[in-house]
Each structure stands twice: as structure tokens, then as C-alpha cells.
C-alpha positions as a LaTeX table, in Angstrom:
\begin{tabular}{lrrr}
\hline
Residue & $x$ (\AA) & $y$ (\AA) & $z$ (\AA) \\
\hline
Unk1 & 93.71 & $-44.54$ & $-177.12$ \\
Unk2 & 96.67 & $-43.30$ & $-179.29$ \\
Unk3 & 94.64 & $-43.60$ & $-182.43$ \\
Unk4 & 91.93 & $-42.00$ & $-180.87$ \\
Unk5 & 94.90 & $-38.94$ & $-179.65$ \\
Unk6 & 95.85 & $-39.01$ & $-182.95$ \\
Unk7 & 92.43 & $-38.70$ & $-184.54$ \\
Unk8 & 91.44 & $-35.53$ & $-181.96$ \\
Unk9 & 94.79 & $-33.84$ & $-182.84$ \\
Unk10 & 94.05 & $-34.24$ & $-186.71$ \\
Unk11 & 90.39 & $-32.87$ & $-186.31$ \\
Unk12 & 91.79 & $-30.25$ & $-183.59$ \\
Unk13 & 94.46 & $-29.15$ & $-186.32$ \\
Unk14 & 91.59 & $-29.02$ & $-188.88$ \\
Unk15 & 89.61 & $-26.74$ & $-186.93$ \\
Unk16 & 92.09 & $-24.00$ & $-186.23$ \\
Unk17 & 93.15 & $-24.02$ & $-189.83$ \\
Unk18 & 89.60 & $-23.60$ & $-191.13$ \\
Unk19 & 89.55 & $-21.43$ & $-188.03$ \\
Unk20 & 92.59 & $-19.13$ & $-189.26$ \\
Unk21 & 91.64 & $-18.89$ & $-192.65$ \\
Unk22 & 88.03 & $-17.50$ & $-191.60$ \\
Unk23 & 89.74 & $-14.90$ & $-189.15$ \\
Unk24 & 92.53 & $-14.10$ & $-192.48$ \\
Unk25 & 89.54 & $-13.78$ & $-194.80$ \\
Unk26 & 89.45 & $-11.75$ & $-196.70$ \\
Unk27 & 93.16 & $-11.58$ & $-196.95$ \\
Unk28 & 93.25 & $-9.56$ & $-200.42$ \\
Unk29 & 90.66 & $-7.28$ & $-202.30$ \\
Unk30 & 87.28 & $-8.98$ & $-202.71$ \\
Unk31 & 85.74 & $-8.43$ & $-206.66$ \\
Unk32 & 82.04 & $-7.82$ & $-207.20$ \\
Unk33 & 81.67 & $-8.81$ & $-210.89$ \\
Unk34 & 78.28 & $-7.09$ & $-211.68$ \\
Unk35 & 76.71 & $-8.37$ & $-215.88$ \\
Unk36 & 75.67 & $-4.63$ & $-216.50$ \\
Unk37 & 77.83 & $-1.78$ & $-218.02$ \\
Unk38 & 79.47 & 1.23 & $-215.42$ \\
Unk39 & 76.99 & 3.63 & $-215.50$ \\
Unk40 & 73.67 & 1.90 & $-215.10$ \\
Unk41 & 71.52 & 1.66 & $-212.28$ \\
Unk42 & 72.59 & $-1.61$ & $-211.43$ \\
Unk43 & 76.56 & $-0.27$ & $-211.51$ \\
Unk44 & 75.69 & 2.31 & $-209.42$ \\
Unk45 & 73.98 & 0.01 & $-206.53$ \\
Unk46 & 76.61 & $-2.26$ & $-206.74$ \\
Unk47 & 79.47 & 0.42 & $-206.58$ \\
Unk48 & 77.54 & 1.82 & $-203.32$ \\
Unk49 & 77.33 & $-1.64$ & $-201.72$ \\
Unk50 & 80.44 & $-2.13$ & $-202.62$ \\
Unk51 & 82.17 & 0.53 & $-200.55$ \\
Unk52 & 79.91 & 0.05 & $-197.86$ \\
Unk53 & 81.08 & $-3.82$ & $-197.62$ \\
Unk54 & 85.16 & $-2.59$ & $-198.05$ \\
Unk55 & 84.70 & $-0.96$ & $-194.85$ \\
Unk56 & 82.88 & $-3.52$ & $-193.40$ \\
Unk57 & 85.45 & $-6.25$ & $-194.16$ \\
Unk58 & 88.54 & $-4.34$ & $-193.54$ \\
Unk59 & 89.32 & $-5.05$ & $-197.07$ \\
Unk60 & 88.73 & $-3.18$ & $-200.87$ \\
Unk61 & 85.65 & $-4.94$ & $-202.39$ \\
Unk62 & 86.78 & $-3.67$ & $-206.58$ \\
Unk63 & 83.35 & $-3.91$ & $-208.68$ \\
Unk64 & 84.10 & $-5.15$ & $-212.09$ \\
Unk65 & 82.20 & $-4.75$ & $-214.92$ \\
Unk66 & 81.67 & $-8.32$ & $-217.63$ \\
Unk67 & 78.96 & $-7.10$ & $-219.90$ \\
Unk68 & 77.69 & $-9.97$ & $-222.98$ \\
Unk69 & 75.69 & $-13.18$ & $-222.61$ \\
Unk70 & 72.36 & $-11.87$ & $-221.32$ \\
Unk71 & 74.63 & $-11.01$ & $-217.99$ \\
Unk72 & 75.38 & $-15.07$ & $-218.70$ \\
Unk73 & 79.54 & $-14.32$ & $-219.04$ \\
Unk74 & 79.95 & $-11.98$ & $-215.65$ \\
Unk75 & 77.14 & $-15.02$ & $-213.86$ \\
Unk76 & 80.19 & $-18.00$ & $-215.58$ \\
Unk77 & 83.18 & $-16.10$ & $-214.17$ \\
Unk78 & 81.52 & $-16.36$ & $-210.54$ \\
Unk79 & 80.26 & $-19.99$ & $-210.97$ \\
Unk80 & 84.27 & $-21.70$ & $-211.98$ \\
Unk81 & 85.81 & $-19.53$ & $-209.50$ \\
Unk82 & 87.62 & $-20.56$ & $-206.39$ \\
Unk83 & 85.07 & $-21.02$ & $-203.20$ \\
Unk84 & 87.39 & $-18.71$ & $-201.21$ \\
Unk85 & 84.70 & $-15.77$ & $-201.03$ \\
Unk86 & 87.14 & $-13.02$ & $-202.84$ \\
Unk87 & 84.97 & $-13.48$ & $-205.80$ \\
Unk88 & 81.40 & $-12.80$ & $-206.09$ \\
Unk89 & 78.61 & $-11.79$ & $-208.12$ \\
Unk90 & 76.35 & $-9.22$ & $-208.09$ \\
Unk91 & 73.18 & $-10.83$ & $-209.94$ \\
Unk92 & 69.75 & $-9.02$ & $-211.05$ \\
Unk93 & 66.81 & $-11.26$ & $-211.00$ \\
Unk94 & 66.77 & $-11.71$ & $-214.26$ \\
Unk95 & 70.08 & $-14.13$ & $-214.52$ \\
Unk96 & 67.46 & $-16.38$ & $-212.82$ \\
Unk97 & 65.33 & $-16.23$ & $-215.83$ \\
Unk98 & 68.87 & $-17.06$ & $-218.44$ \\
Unk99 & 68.55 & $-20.88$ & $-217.74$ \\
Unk100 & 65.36 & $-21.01$ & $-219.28$ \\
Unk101 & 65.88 & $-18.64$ & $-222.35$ \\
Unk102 & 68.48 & $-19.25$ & $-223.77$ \\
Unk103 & 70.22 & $-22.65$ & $-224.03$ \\
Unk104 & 74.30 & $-20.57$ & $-223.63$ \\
Unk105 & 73.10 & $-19.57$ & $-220.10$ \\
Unk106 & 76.54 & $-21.22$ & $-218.64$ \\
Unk107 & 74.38 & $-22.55$ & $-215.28$ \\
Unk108 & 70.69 & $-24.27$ & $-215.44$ \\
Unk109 & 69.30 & $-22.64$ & $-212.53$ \\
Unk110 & 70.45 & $-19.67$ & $-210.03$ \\
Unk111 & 70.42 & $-21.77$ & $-207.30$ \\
Unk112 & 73.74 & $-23.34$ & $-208.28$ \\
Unk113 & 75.62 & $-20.61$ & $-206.20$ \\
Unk114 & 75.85 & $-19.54$ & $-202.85$ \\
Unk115 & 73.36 & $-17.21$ & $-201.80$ \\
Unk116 & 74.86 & $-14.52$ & $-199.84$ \\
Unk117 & 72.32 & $-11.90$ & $-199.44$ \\
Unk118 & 69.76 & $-9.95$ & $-201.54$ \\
Unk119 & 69.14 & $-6.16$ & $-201.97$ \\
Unk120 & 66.34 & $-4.37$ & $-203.86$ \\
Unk121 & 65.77 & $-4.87$ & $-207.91$ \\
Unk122 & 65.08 & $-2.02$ & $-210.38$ \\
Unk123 & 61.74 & $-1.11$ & $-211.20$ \\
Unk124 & 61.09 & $-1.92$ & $-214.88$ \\
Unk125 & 58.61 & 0.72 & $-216.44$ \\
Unk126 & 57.75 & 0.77 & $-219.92$ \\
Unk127 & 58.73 & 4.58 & $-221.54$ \\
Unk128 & 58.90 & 5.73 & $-224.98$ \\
Unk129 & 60.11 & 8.14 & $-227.27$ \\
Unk130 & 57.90 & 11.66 & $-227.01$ \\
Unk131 & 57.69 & 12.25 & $-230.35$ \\
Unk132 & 55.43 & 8.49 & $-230.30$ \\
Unk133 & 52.21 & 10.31 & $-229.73$ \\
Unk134 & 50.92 & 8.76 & $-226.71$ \\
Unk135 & 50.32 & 8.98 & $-223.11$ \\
Unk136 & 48.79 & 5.87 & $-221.82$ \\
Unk137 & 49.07 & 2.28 & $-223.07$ \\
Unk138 & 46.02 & 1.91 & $-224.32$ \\
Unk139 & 47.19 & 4.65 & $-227.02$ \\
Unk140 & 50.40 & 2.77 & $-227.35$ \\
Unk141 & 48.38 & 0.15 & $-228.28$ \\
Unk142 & 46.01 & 1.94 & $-230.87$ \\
Unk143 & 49.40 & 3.93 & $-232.18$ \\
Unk144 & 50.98 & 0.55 & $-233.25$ \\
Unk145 & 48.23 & $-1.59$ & $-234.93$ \\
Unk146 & 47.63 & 1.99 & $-237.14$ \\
Unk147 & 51.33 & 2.55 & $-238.02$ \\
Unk148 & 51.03 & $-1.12$ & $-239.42$ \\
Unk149 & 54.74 & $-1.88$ & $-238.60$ \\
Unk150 & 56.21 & $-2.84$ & $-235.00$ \\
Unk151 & 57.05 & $-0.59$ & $-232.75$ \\
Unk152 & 60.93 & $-0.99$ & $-231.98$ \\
Unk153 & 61.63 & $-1.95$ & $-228.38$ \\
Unk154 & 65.34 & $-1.77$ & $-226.58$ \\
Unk155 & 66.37 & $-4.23$ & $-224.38$ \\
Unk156 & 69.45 & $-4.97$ & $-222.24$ \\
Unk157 & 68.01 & $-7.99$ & $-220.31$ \\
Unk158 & 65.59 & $-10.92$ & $-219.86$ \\
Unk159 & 63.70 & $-8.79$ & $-217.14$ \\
Unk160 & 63.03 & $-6.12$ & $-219.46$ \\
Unk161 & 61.35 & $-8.56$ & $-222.05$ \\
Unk162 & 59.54 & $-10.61$ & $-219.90$ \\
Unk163 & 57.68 & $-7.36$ & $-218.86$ \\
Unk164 & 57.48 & $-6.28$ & $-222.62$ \\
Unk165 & 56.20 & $-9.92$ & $-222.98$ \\
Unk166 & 53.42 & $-9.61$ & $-221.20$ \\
Unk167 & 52.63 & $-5.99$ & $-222.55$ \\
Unk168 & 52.27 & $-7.67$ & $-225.54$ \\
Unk169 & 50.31 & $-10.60$ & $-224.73$ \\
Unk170 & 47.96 & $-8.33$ & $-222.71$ \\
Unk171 & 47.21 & $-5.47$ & $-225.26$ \\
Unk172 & 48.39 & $-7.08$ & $-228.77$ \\
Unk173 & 51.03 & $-4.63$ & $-228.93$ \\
Unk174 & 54.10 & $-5.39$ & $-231.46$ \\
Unk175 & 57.03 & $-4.39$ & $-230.40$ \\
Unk176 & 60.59 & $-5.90$ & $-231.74$ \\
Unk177 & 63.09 & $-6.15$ & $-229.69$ \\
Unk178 & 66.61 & $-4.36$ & $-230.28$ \\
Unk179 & 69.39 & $-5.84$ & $-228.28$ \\
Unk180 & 71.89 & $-4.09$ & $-226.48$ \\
Unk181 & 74.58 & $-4.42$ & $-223.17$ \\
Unk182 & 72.71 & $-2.36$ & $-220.95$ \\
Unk183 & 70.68 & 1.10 & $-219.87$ \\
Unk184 & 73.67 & 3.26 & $-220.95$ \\
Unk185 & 74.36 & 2.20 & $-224.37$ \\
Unk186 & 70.46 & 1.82 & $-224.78$ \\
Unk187 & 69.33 & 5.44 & $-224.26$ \\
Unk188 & 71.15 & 7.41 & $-226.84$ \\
Unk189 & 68.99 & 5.96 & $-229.49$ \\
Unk190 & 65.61 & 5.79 & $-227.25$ \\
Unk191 & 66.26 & 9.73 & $-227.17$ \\
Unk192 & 67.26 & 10.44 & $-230.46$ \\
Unk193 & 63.94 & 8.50 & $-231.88$ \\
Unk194 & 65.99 & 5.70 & $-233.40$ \\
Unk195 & 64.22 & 2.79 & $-231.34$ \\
Unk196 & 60.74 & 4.02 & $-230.21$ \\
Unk197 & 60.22 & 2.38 & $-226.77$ \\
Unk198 & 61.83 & 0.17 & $-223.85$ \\
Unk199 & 61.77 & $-1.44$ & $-220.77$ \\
Unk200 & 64.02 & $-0.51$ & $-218.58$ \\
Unk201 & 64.29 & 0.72 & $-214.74$ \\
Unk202 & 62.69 & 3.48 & $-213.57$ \\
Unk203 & 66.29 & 5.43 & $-212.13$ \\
Unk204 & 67.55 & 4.96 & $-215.31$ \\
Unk205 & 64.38 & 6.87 & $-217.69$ \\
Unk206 & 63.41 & 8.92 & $-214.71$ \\
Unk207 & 65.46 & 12.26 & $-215.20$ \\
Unk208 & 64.52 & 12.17 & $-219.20$ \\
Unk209 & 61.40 & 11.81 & $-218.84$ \\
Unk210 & 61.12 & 14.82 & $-216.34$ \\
Unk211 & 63.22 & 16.68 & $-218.81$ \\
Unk212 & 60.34 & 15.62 & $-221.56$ \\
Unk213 & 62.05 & 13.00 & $-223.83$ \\
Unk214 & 60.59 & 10.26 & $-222.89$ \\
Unk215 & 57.19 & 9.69 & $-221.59$ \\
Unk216 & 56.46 & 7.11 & $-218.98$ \\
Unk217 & 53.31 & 4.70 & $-219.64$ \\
Unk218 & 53.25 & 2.22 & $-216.67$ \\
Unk219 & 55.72 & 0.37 & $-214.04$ \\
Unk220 & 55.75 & $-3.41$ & $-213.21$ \\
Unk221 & 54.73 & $-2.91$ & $-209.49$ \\
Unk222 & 51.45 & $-4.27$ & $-207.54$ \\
Unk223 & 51.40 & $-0.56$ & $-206.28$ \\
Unk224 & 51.75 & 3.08 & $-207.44$ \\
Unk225 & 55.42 & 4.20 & $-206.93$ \\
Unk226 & 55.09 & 6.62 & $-204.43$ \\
Unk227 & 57.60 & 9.27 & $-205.69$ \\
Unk228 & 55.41 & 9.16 & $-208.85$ \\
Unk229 & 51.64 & 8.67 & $-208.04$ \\
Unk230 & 50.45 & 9.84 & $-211.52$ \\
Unk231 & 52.64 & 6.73 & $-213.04$ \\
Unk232 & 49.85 & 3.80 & $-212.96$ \\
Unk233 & 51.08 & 0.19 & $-213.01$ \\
Unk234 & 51.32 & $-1.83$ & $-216.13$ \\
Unk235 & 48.34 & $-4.43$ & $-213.79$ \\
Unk236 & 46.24 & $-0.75$ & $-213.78$ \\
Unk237 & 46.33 & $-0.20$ & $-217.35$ \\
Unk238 & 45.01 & $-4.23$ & $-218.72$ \\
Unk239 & 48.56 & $-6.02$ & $-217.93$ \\
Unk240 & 46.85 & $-8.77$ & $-215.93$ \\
Unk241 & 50.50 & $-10.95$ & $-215.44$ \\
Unk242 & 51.72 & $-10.71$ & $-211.54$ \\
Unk243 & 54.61 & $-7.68$ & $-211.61$ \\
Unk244 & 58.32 & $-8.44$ & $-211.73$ \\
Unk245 & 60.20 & $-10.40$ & $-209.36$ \\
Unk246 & 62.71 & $-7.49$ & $-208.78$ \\
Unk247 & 66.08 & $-8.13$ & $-206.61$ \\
Unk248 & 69.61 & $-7.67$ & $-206.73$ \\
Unk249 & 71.44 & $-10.91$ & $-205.64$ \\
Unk250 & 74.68 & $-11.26$ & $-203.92$ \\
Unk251 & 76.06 & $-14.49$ & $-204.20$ \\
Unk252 & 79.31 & $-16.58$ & $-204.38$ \\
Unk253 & 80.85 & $-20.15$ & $-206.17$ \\
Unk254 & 79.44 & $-23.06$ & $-205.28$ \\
Unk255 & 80.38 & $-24.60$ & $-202.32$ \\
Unk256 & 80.88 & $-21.00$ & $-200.51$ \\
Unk257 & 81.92 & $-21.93$ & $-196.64$ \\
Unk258 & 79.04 & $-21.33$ & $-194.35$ \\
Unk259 & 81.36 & $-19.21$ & $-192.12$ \\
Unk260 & 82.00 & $-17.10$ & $-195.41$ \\
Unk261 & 78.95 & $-16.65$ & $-196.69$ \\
Unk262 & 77.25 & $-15.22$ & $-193.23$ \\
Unk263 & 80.75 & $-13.07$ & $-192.78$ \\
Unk264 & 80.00 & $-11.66$ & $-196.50$ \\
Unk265 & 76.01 & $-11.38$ & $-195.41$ \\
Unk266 & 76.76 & $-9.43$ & $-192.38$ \\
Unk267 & 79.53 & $-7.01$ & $-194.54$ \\
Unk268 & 76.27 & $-6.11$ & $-196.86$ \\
Unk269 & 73.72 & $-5.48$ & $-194.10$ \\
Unk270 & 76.13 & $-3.17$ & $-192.51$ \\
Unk271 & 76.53 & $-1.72$ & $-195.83$ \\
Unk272 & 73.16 & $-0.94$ & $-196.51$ \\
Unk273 & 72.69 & 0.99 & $-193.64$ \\
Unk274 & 75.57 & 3.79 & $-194.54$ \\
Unk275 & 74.05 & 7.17 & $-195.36$ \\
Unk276 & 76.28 & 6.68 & $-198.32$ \\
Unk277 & 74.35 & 3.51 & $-199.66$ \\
Unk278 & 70.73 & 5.04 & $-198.80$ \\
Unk279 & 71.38 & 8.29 & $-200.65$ \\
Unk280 & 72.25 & 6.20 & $-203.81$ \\
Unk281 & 69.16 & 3.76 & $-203.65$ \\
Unk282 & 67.24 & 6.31 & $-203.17$ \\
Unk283 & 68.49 & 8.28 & $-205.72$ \\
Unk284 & 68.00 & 4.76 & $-207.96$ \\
Unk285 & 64.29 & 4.12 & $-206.93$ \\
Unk286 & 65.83 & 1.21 & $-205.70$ \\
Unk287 & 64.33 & $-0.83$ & $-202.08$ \\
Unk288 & 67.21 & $-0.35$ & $-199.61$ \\
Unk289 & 67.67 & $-3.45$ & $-196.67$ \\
Unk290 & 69.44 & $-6.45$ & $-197.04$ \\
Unk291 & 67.93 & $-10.35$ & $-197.05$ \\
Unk292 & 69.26 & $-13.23$ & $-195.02$ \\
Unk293 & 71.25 & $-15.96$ & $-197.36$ \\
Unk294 & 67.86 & $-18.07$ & $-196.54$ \\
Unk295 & 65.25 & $-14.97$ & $-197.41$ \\
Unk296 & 67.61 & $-14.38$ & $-200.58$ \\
Unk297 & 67.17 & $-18.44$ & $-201.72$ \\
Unk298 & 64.02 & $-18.33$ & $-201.34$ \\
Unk299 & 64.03 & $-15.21$ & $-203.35$ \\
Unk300 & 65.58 & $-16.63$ & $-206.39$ \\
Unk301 & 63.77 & $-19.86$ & $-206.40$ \\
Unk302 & 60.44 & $-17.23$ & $-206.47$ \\
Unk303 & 62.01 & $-15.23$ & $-209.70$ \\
Unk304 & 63.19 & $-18.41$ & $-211.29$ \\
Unk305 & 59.50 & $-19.93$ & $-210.86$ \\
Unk306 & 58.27 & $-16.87$ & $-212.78$ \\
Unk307 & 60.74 & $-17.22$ & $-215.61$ \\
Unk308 & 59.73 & $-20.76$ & $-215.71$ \\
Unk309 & 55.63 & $-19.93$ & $-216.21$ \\
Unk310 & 56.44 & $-17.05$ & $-218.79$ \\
Unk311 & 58.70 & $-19.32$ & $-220.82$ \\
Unk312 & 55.70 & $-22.06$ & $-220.44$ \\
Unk313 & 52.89 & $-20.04$ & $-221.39$ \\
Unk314 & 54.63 & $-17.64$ & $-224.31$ \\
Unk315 & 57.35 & $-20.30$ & $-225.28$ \\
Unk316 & 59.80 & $-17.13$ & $-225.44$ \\
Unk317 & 63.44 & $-17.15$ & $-226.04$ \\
Unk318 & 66.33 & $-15.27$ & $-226.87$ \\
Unk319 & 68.32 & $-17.28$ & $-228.39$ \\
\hline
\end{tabular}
């Protein structure tokens, strides 16, 4: 009976430690390291969630920016951190994709961290330059076999050329791809006619192509985007591949406490109901709601499965 005293009074203590610590958490400011520059569409979704979740949790949530890697160095920092929950990242769909690309992807598949929650993804459309004289993709694609030299193509991410991946496999278009950290270092040289074309999300190329410097050919979406019914979808204009896996992930270290993670899931639903968050997203083109850590799993394993078949049939890779 005394060991079995002694045993209950260990476990008991146990409990309201674990207990304490979950009703201290978070006991100092929680970072969101997002893989995109400040600026960005991503940036700016994350920065919205982001205050949304500070006053959720009582506590500041401080969005930091680790750029480089394919989004692989901001993904590493997340996956060697403590599994306290004051460090998390803010994923795109694409750093499910990194794995299979490119062999310095610092994890081998997305489902190595904790999923916390998911939010909408960014819309990749394919836009060019407006001095390319084109309209459609089917021009695009005439336009580039009779310059006789590849089109050049910007690109920030592996999202971006899967979709210009299967442009190109659909339509014989060559484009080569430019690298670069993201939407905002990208677009000075898409307008100024130095690179001719990209991928990239629709919030993003929206507000220069209605000022007429870029046009937009066709969006990665099974339907029309309703703000822009004259935009057909990449499927609409001979892209046959199934449209982009978009999402933004939230998700923490291995290991991530189950009390944690649904404490940190209920701080971004609350979040992305906040007029704040809405008017952003919306502004961003970007699907507001939040997943359940279960719906968002089973949302990465479904982009990671994608990566997986483009990398089988096209043997692509960026490194």
C-alpha cells in the first residue's frame, strides 16, 4: 500500500506539473517563423494570423522572417526547436514538396512536425510581362517555339514550378527558371521585362496586372476565381494535371504536447474569424477558415502525395 501511495503521489505530482505548465503556456512571446520574405502574400497572412492568435493567447505571437533553402532553413529552425509550443512554423504547401526535390530539404517528409492547424494557400496563376505579346496560353505557347530561345520564368518556390511544370509538359512550352527568395524580390524584374513570365500567387500579380504590366494567362484552380471570371484555369486552357494543393500550414517541433497543439489550434480559429484577419485574406485572394490538427494532416499528406507523382512522372528537381 505505501508503494502504491507513493506511486499515486508521483503520478498525482506529474499531472499538476504538466497541468501548470499548460495553464503558464505560453509564458513568453510565441515566434511564427514564416520561409517567405516581409512583404509577400504569405508575410502578410501570417502577420494577420499572427495578431489575431496574440490576442487569443494572451501573449505576442512575433512573425519572423528566414528566407533561403527553398523555405528549407525557416522549415529546420522549427523542426530542432524545443517542443514547448513558443516556436512554430508557418509552412506553404510547397515545403511538403522540398523532401522530394531537393536532397538539402533538412526533413524527408512534412509530416515530421506537429500539425497544428491549416489556413488557405495562395493561388498560383501563371502572368507575364505585357510587352510578351500574348493573351492566352495557347499564344504563350506559339510566342516561345517562334522566338527559338526559352522564355525566362521567376520562381520563389517548389509550388510555383510544379505548376510551371506541368505548363510545360502540357503545351511544350520552354520556360527557364530564374531563382529568387520570394514574390517581392521577384517582381521588379517581371515588370521591368528582365525575366518574361512567372508563377506566382494571384494577390501578389493582381494589382499589376490591373494596372497593365502584367497580363494574366490562367490560375491553378478546378474553378474560375470568382473575383476574376474572365481569368480561365490553367485545366481550361490544355493543362490536364489536377490544380495545386494550396494551404498554409501551422505547425510545431516534433513531439508538440497534445494539450499544446489544440490550445495553439483553438488561438488560430479564433484568429481567423477577426474582421482584421478576413479583410487581409480577402484582400490576398486567400480561403479564410481554419482546419482541425487532423483535417490539416491529412492535408499535408494530400500535397506531399502530389509532389511525390510530379517528381515520379517529370523526374524534376531543384537541386
Amino acid at each position: 500500500m505505501t508503494r502504491w501511495t507513493a506511486a499515486l503521489a508521483v503520478a498525482s505530482l506529474a499531472f499538476g506539473t504538466a497541468a501548470g505548465a499548460l495553464a503558464a503556456y505560453p509564458d513568453r512571446p510565441v515566434r511564427l517563423i514564416v520561409p517567405t520574405p516581409a512583404g509577400g502574400p504569405s508575410d502578410a497572412a501570417a502577420r494577420a494570423l499572427a495578431r489575431g492568435m496574440a490576442a487569443a493567447l494572451g501573449q505576442e505571437v512575433v512573425v519572423e522572417n528566414r528566407t533561403g533553402g527553398n523555405t528549407g532553413i525557416a522549415a529546420g529552425a522549427v523542426l530542432h526547436a524545443p517542443p514547448d509550443g513558443h516556436t512554430l512554423l508557418f509552412a506553404l504547401a510547397s515545403n511538403a514538396g522540398l523532401p522530394h526535390l531537393s536532397k538539402a530539404s533538412p526533413y524527408r517528409s512534412l509530416a515530421e512536425f506537429s500539425p497544428i492547424a491549416a489556413i488557405g494557400g495562395n493561388t498560383q496563376c501563371l502572368v507575364v510581362n505585357a510587352r510578351v505579346p500574348v493573351r492566352t496560353l495557347a499564344e504563350l505557347a506559339v510566342h516561345a517555339k517562334a522566338t527559338g530561345r526559352p522564355l525566362m520564368r521567376g520562381s520563389s518556390n517548389v509550388s510555383e514550378d510544379m505548376v510551371a511544370g506541368q505548363v510545360t509538359q502540357a503545351l511544350g512550352i520552354p520556360l527557364e527558371r530564374v531563382p529568387y527568395r520570394g514574390a517581392p524580390q521577384l517582381l521588379p524584374d517581371l515588370l521591368e521585362g528582365r525575366i518574361d513570365a512567372a508563377v506566382m500567387p494571384v494577390g501578389a500579380s493582381l494589382p499589376h496586372v490591373q494596372s497593365g504590366r502584367l497580363t494574366l494567362l490562367g490560375c491553378s484552380v478546378a474553378e474560375r476565381i470568382a473575383a476574376l471570371p474572365a481569368v480561365p484555369t490553367l485545366g481550361e486552357s490544355g493543362v490536364a494535371a489536377a490544380p495545386l494543393v494550396t494551404a498554409h500550414f501551422v505547425l510545431g517541433p516534433p513531439r508538440l504536447p497534445a494539450e499544446i497543439v489544440e490550445r495553439l489550434a483553438s488561438a488560430v480559429r479564433q484568429a481567423t474569424l477577426t474582421a482584421d484577419y478576413r479583410q487581409e485574406v480577402d484582400r490576398l485572394f486567400i480561403p479564410g477558415g481554419a482546419r482541425s490538427p487532423a483535417e490539416t494532416r491529412e492535408l499535408m499528406l494530400r500535397a506531399e502525395a502530389q509532389y511525390v507523382q510530379y517528381v515520379r512522372d517529370t523526374g524534376a528537381s531543384i537541386d
